Coordinates of C-alpha atoms in Angstrom, one line a residue:
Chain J
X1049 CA 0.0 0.0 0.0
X1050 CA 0.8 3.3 -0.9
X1051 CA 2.0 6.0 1.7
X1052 CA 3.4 9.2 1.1
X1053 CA 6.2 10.7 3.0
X1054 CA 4.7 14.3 3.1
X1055 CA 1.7 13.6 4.7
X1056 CA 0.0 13.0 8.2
X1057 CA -1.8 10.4 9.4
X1058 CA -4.9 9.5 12.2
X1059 CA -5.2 6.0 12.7
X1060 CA -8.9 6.1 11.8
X1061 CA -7.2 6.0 8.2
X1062 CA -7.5 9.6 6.4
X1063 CA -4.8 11.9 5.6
X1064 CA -3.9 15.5 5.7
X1065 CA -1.4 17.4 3.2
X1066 CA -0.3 20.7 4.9
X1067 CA 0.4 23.6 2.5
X1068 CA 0.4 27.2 3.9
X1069 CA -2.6 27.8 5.2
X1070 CA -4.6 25.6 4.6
X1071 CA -4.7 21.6 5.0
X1072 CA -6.1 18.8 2.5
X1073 CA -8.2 16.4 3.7
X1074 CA -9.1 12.4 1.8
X1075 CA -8.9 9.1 3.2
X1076 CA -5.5 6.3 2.3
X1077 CA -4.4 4.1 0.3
X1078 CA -5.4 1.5 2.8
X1079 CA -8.4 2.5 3.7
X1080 CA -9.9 2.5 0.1
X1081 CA -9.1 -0.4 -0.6
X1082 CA -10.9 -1.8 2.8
X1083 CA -13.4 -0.3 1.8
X1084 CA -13.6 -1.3 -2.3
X1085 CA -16.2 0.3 -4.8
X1086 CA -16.7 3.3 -3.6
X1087 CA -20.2 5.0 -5.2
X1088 CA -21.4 7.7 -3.4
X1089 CA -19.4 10.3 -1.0
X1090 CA -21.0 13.2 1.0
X1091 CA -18.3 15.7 1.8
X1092 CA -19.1 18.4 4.5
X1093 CA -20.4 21.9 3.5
X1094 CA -18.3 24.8 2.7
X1095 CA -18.4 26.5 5.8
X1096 CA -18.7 23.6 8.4
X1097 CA -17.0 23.8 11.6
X1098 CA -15.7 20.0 12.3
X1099 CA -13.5 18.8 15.6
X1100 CA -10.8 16.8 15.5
X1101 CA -12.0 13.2 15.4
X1102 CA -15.7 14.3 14.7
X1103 CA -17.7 12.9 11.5
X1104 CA -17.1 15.3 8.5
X1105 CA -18.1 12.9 5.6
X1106 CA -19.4 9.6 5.0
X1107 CA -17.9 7.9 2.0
X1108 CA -20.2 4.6 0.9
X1109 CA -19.1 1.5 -1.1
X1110 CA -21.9 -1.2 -2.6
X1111 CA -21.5 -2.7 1.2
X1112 CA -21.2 -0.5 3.5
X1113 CA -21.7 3.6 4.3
X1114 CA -18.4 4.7 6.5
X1115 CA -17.4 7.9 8.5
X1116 CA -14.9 10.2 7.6
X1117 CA -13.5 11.4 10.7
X1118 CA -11.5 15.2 10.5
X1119 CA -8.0 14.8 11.8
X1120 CA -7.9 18.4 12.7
X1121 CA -9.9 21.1 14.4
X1122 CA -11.1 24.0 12.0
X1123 CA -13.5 25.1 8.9
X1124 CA -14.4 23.9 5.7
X1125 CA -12.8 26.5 3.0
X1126 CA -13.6 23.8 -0.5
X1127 CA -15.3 20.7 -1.1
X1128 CA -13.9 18.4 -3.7
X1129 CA -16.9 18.5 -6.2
X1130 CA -15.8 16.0 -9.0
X1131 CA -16.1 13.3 -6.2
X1132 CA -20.3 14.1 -6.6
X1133 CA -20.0 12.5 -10.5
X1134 CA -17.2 10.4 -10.0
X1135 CA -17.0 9.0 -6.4
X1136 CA -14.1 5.9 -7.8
X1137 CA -11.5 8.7 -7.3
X1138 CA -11.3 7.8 -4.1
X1139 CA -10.7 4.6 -5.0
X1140 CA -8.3 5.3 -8.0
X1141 CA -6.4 8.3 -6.8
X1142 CA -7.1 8.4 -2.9
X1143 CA -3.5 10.5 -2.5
X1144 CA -4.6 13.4 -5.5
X1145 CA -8.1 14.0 -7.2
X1146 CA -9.1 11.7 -4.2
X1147 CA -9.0 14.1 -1.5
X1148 CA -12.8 15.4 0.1
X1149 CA -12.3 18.7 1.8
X1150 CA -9.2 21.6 2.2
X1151 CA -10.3 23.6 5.6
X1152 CA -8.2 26.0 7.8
X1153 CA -6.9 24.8 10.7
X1154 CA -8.1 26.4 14.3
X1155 CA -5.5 24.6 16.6
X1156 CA -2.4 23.5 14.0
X1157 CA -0.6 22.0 17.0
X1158 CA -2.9 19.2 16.5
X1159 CA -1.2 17.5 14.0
X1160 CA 1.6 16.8 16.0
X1161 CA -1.0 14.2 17.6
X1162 CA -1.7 12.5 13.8
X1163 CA 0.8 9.5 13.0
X1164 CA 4.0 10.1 10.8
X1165 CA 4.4 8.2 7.6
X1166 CA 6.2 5.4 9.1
X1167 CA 3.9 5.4 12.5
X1168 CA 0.9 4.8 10.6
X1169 CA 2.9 1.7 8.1
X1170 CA 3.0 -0.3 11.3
X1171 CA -0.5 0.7 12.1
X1172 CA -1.6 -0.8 8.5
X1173 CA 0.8 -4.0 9.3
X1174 CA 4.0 -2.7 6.6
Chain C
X373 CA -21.3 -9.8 15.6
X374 CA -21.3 -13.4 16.8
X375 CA -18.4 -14.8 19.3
X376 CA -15.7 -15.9 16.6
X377 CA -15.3 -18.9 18.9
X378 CA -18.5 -20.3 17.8
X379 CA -18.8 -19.1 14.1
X380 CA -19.5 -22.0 11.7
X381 CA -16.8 -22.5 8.9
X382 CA -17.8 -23.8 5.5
X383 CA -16.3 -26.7 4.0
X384 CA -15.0 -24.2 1.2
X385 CA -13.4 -21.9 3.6
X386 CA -9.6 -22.9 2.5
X387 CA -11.2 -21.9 -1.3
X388 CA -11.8 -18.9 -0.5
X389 CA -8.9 -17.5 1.1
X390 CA -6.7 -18.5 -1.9
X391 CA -9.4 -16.7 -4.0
X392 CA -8.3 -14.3 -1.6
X393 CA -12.0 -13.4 0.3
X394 CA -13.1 -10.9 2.1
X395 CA -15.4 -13.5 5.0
X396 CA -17.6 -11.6 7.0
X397 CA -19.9 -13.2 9.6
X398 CA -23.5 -13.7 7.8
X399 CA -25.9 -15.9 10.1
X400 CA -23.8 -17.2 12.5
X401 CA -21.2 -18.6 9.6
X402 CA -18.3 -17.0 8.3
X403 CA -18.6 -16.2 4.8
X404 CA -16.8 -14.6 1.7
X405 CA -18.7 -11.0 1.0
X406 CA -16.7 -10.3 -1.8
X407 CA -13.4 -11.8 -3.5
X408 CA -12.5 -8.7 -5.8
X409 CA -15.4 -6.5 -6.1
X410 CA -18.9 -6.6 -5.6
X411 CA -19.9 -4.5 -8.7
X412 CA -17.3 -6.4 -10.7
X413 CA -18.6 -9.3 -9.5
X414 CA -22.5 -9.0 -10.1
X415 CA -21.4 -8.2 -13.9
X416 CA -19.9 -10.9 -13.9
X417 CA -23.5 -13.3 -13.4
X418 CA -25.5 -11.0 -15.4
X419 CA -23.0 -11.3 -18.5
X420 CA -21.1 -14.9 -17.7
X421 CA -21.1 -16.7 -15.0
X422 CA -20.0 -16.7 -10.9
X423 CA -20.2 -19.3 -8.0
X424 CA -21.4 -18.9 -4.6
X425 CA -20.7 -20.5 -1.8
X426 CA -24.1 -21.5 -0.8
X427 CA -22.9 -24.4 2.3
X428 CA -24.1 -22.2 5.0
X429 CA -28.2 -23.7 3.7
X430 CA -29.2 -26.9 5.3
X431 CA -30.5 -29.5 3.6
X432 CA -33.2 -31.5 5.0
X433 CA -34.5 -35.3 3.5
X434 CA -37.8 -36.0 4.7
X435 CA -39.1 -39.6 3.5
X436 CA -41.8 -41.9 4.3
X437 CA -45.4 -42.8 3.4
X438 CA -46.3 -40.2 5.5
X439 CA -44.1 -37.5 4.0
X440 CA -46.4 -35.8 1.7
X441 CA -49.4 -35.3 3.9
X442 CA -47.0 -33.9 6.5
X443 CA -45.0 -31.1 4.2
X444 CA -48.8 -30.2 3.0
X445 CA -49.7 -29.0 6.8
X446 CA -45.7 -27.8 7.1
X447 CA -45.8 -25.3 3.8
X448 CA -47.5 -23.1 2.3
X449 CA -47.4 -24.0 -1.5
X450 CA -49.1 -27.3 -2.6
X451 CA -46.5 -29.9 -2.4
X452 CA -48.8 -32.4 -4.2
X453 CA -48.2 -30.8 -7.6
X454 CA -44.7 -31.7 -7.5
X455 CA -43.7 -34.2 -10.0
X456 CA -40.8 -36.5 -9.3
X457 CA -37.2 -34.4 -10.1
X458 CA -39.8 -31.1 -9.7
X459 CA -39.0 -28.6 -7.0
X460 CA -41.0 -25.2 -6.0
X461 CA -40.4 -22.3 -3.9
X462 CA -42.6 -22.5 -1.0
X463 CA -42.5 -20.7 3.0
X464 CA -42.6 -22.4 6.8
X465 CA -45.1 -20.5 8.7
X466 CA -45.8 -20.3 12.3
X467 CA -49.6 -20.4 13.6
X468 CA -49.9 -16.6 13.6
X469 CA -48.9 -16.8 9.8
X470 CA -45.5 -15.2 10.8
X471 CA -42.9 -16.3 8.1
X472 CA -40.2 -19.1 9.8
X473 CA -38.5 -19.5 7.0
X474 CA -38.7 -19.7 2.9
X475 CA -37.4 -22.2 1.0
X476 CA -37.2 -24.7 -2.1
X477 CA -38.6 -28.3 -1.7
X478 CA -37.6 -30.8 -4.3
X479 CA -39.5 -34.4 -4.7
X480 CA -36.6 -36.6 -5.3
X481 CA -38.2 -39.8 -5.2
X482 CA -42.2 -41.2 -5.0
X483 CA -42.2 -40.4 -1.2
X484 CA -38.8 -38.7 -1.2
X485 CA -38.6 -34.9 -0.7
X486 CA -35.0 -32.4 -0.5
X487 CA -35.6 -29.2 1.6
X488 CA -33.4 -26.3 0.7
X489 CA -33.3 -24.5 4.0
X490 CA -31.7 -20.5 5.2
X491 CA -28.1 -20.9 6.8
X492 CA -29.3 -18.7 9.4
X493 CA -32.4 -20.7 10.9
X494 CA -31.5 -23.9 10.0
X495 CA -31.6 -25.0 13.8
X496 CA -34.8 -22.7 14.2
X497 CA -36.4 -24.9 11.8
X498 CA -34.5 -28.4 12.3
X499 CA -36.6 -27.6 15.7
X500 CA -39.7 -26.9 14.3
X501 CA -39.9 -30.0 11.9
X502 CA -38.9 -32.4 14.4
X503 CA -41.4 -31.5 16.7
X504 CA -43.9 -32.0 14.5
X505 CA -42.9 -35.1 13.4
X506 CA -45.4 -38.1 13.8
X507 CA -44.8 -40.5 16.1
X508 CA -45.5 -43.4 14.2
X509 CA -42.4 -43.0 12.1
X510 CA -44.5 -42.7 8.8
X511 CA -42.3 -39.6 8.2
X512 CA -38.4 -39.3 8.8
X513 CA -36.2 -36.6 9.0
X514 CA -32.6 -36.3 8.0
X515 CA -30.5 -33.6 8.5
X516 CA -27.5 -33.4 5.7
X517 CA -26.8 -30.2 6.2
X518 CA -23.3 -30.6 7.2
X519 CA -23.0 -33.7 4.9
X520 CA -23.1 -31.6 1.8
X521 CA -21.1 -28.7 0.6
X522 CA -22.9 -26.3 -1.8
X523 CA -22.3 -24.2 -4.7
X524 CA -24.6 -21.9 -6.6
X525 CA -23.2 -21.6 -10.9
X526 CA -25.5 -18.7 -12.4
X527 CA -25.1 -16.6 -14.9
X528 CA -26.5 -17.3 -18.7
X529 CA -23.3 -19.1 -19.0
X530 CA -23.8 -21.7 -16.5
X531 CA -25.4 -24.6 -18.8
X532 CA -22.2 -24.4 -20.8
X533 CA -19.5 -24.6 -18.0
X534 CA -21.9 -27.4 -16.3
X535 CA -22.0 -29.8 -19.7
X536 CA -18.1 -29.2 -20.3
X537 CA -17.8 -30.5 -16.6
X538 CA -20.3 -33.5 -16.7
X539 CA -20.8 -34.5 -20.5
X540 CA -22.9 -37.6 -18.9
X541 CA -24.8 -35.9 -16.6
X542 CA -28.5 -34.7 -16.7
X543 CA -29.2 -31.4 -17.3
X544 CA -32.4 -30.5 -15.3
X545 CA -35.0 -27.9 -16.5
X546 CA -36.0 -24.6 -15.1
X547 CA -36.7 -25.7 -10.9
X548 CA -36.0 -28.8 -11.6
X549 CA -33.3 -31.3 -9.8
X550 CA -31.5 -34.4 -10.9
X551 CA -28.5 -36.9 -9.5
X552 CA -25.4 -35.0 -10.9
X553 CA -23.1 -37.3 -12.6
X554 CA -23.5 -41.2 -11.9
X555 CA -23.7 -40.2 -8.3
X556 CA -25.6 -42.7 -6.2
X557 CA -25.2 -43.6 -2.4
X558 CA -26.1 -42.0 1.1
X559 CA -25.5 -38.8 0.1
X560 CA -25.9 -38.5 -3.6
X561 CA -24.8 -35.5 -5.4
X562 CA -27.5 -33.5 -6.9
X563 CA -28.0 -30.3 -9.4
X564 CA -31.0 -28.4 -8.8
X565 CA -31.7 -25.4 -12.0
X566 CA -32.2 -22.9 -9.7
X567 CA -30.8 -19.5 -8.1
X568 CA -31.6 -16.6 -6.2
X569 CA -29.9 -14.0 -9.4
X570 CA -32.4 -13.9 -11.6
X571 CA -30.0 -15.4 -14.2
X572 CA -30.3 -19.0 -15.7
X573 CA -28.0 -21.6 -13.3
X574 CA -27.9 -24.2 -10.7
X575 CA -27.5 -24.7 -7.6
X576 CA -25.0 -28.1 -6.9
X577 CA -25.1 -30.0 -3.5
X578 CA -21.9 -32.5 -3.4
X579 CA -20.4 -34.4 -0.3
X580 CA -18.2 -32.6 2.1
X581 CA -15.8 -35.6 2.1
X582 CA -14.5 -37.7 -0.7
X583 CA -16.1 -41.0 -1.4
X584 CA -17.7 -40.1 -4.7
X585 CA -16.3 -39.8 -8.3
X586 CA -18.3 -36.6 -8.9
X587 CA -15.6 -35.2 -5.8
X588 CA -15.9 -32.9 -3.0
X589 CA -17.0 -29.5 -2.6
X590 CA -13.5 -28.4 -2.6
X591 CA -12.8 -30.0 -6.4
X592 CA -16.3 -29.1 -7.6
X593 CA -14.7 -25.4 -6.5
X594 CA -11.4 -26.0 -8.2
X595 CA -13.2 -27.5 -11.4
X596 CA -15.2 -24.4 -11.6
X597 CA -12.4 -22.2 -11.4
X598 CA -10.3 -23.8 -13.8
X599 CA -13.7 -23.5 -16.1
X600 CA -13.1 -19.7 -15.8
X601 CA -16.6 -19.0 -13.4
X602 CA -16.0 -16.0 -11.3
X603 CA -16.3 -16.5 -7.1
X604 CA -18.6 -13.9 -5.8
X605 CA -19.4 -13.2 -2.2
X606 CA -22.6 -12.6 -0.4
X607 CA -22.6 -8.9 -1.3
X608 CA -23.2 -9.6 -5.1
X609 CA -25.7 -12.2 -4.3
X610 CA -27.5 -9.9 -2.2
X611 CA -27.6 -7.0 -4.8
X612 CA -28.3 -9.8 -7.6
X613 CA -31.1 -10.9 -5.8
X614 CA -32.4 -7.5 -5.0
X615 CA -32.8 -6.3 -8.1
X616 CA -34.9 -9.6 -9.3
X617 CA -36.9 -8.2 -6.0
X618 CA -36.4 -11.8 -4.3
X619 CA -37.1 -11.5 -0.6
X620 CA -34.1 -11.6 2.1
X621 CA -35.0 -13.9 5.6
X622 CA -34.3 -12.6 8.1
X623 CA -34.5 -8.4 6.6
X624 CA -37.4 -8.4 4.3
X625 CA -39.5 -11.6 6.2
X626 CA -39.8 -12.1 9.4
X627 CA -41.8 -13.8 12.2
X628 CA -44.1 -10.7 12.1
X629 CA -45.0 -10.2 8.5
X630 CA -47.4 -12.9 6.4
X631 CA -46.7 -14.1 3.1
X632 CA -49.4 -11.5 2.1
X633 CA -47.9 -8.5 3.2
X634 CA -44.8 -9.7 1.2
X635 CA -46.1 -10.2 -1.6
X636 CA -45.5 -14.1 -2.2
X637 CA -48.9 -15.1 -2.0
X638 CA -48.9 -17.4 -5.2
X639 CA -46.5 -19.5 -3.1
X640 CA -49.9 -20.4 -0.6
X641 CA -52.0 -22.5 -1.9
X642 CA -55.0 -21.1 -0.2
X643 CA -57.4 -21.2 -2.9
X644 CA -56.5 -24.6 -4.0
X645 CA -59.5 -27.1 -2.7
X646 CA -56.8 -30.1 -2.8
X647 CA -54.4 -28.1 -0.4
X648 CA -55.4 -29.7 3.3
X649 CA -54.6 -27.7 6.4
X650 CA -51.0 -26.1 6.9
X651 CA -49.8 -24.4 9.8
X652 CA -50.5 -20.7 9.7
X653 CA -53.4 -20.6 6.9
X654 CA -56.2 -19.5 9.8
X655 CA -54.2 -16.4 10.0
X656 CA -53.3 -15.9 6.8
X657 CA -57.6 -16.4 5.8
X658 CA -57.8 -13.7 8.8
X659 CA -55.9 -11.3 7.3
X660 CA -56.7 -11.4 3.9
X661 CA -60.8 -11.2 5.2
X662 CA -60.0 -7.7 7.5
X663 CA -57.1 -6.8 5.1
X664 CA -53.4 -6.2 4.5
X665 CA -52.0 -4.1 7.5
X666 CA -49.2 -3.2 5.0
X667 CA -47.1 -4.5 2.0
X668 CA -43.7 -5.3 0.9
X669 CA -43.2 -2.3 -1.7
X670 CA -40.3 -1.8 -4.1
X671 CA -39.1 2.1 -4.6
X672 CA -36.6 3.3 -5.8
X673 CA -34.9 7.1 -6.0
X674 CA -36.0 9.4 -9.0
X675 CA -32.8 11.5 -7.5
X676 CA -28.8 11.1 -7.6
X677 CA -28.3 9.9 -3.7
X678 CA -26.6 7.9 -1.7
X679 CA -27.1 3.9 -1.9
X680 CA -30.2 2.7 -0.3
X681 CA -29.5 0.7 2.8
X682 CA -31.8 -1.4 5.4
X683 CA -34.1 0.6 8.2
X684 CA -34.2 4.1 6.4
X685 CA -37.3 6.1 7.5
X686 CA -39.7 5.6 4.2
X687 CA -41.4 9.4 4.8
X688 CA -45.0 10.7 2.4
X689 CA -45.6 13.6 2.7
X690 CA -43.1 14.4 5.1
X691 CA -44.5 12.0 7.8
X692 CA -42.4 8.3 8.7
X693 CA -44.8 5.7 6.9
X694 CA -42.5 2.4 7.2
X695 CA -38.5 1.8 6.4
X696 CA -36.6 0.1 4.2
X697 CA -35.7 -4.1 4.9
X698 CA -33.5 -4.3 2.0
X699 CA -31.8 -1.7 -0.5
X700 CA -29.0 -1.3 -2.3
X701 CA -27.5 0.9 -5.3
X702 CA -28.5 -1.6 -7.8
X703 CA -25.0 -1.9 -10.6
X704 CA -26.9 -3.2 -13.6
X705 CA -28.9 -0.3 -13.0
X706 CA -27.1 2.5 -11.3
X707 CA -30.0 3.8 -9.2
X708 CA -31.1 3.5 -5.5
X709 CA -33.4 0.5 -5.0
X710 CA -35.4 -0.9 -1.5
X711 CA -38.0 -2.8 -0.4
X712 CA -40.1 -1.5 2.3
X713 CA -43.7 -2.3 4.0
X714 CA -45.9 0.2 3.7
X715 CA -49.4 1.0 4.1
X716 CA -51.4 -0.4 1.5
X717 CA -52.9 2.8 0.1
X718 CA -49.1 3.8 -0.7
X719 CA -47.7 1.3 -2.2
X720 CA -49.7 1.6 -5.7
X721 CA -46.3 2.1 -8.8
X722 CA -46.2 5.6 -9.2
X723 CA -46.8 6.7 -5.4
X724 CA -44.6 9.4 -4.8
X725 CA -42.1 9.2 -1.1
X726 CA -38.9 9.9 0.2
X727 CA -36.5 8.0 1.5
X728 CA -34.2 9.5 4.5
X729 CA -30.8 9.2 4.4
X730 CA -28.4 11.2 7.7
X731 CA -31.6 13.4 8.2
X732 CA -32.3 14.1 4.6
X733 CA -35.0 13.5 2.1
X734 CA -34.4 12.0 -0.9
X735 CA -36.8 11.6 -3.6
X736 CA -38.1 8.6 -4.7
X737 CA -41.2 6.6 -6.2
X738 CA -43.4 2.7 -5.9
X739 CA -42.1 0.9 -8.7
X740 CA -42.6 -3.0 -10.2
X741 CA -40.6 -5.9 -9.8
X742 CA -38.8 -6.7 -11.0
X743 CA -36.2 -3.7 -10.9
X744 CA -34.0 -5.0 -13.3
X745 CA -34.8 -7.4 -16.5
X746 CA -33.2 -7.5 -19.7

């Protein structure tokens, strides 16, 4: 499984790419493939005020619906809306045209609590 | 989830895993939901062919002199039409009419019937026959369920792969069942032309062990692979068998709903003046006198939404009316599809509802089965 040095990690399986101001949000590697066929994701509003570990979108596969838990505290600045037509881009590009939301951080010091690259590799068992 | 330490394994487990299988826990057994995709594998039985694992079902021998009179009071369909290597889809009721289980009886022999029973009840209803059984011993019961190992072949492809794997055998027509091969003995293997897709196939019951030349379940397996059939998981059979709008024990019937508020009433014989009493039939002549209280109804969305999914609030008119007991995102289709009892005066095709999904309303409308034909 695929996982990028640059990014961050919580161990509920979604990412974060940090970039100035403002941080990108989608789920791994890993966890797409858990979760196989994606079809339908529901990313938060534009605007939406999440908590760290709090529900910000559910992403659905044939199975099963699944939470989307934000690794950081903040607001919703963009959506990804290509996932609304095409929702396998999480499943074919979880890393780039993948990713759900980009939102501005309220506490940054939080992501010193996500896992490093290598922390979350043994998480996944690699 | 049940206690892992008492899950049941199928005799096809060690198949699986080299198919490399996703097993979930499905009725107490553990069971492959998907091997590489459920979308890619529902494509597969519509336009080829797949296997499923189908071991979990019990099968049940009931034999005697008395064996027909009994399975008439036992079911609701009219067992006495059954010609010998003829089977029919027929339901178990309880005395309030309350569905035990659903299931396919074939008559093997002049007094020799095959029960096709759900993985999930099987002891439910082992316990139900055998306390009903005479005491006279006109009737006897035999429980093979963990004598046979099971594989369903469907998809419009399946009569091919089966004759390129038994030239000899018997090919039986639609619902009908025959010895596969030259199989004889105790436990004879048999191929039933039936399914739960919607697609032609058959459903094959071999021995769990070796001792016949037709082989095991694990060879039948590794023949079927080698034939190029595609293993699918419960998920695809669940969203194969949605779309034909085929009900789900267990999610779309249940102890508390009749055969009439499912729909399946031309699988009781209760207009048939050869069909003697069967458990259940007081009720179901009750009901049908005062009326439906409600009625398995298939919807689906008229909007893009999220995939339909079991106990969604069904909502008219913005009040809660029912919920869904089975849905899906049907992939022949691409739409949202569920089943869902409703009031009778709502579930008329064209009936305009919503369906709620995380608090919101999405649009949808009573439709036909099935959902899906070609």
């Amino acid at each position: 499984m695929n996982v990028p040095s640059d990014l961050r990690y919580a161990k509920t399986h979604e990412w974060i790419r940090h970039e100035d101001d403002s941080i990108t949000v989608g789920i791994t590697d890993h966890a797409q493939a858990e979760l196989t066929d994606i079809v339908y994701a529901e990313p938060p509003k534009v605007g939406a005020e999440l908590k760290a570990g709090a529900t910000a979108a559910v992403v659905e596969s044939v199975k099963a619906a699944s939470d989307i838990y934000s690794p950081l505290s903040g607001v919703v600045t963009e959506v990804n809306e290509a996932l609304t037509a095409n929702p396998a881009l999480l499943n074919t590009d979880p890393f780039g045209q993948g990713w759900i939301y980009r939102m501005k951080a309220s506490n940054i010091a939080e992501i010193e609590a996500l896992l490093t690259p290598d922390a979350y590799s043994a998480q996944i068992g690699q | 989830m049940s206690d892992p330490m008492t899950l049941k394994h199928s005799p096809l487990e060690s198949c699986h895993l080299a198919c490399g299988a996703r097993m979930v826990e499905f009725g107490g057994w553990l069971m492959p939901v998907q091997y590489t995709g459920i979308m890619d594998e529902h494509r597969a039985v519509r336009s080829g062919s797949g296997m499923f694992d189908i071991s979990h079902m019990g099968e049940v021998l009931i034999e005697g002199s008395g064996a027909l009179e009994w399975l008439e009071r036992l079911l609701t369909n009219r067992v006495g039409k059954l010609a010998i290597g003829r089977g029919q889809y027929t339901m178990m009721l309880n005395e309030r009419g309350g569905v035990i289980d659903d299931l396919i009886i074939y008559r093997t022999g002049e007094t020799a019937y095959f029960l096709v029973i759900n993985g999930a009840c099987r002891d439910m209803d082992l316990a139900w026959m055998r306390s009903r059984l005479p005491a006279d011993g006109t009737v006897l019961l035999r429980d093979l369920g963990n004598d046979y190992a099971a594989i369903a072949l469907q998809g419009p492809d399946s009569e091919k792969v089966l004759r390129t794997l038994y030239p000899q055998s018997e090919i039986p027509k639609r619902n009908g069942i025959a010895t596969l091969g030259e199989s004889e003995g105790f436990v004879p293997s048999l191929v039933a032309r039936t399914g739960y897709t919607g697609e032609d196939g058959f459903e094959l019951f071999v021995p769990v062990k070796d001792g016949s030349k037709e082989g095991n379940g694990e060879s039948l397996w590794k023949s079927l692979l080698a034939a190029g059939v595609k293993p699918c998981g419960l998920g695809a059979r669940d969203t194969l068998r949605l779309e034909m709008g085929y009900p789900l024990n267990g999610s779309d019937l249940s102890l508390d709903r009749t055969p009439l508020e499912a729909g399946l009433g031309k699988f009781v014989a209760l207009d048939d003046p050869a069909k003697i009493e069967f458990t259940g039939r007081h009720a179901l002549e009750s009901q049908r006198s005062k009326g439906l209280p409600s009625l398995l109804t298939p919807l689906k969305l008229t909007v893009t939404g999220p995939p339909l999914r079991s106990h969604y609030p069904v909502l008219s008119e913005g009040l809660a009316v029912g919920e869904t007991c089975s849905g899906a995102l049907s992939p022949s289709l691409g739409e949202g599809i569920a089943m869902a009892y409703l009031p009778p005066s709502l579930s008329t095709p064209g009936t305009a509802l919503e369906v709620e999904v995380r608090g919101r309303g999405y649009a949808a409308v009573v439709t036909t089965l099935p959902f899906y034909s070609k």
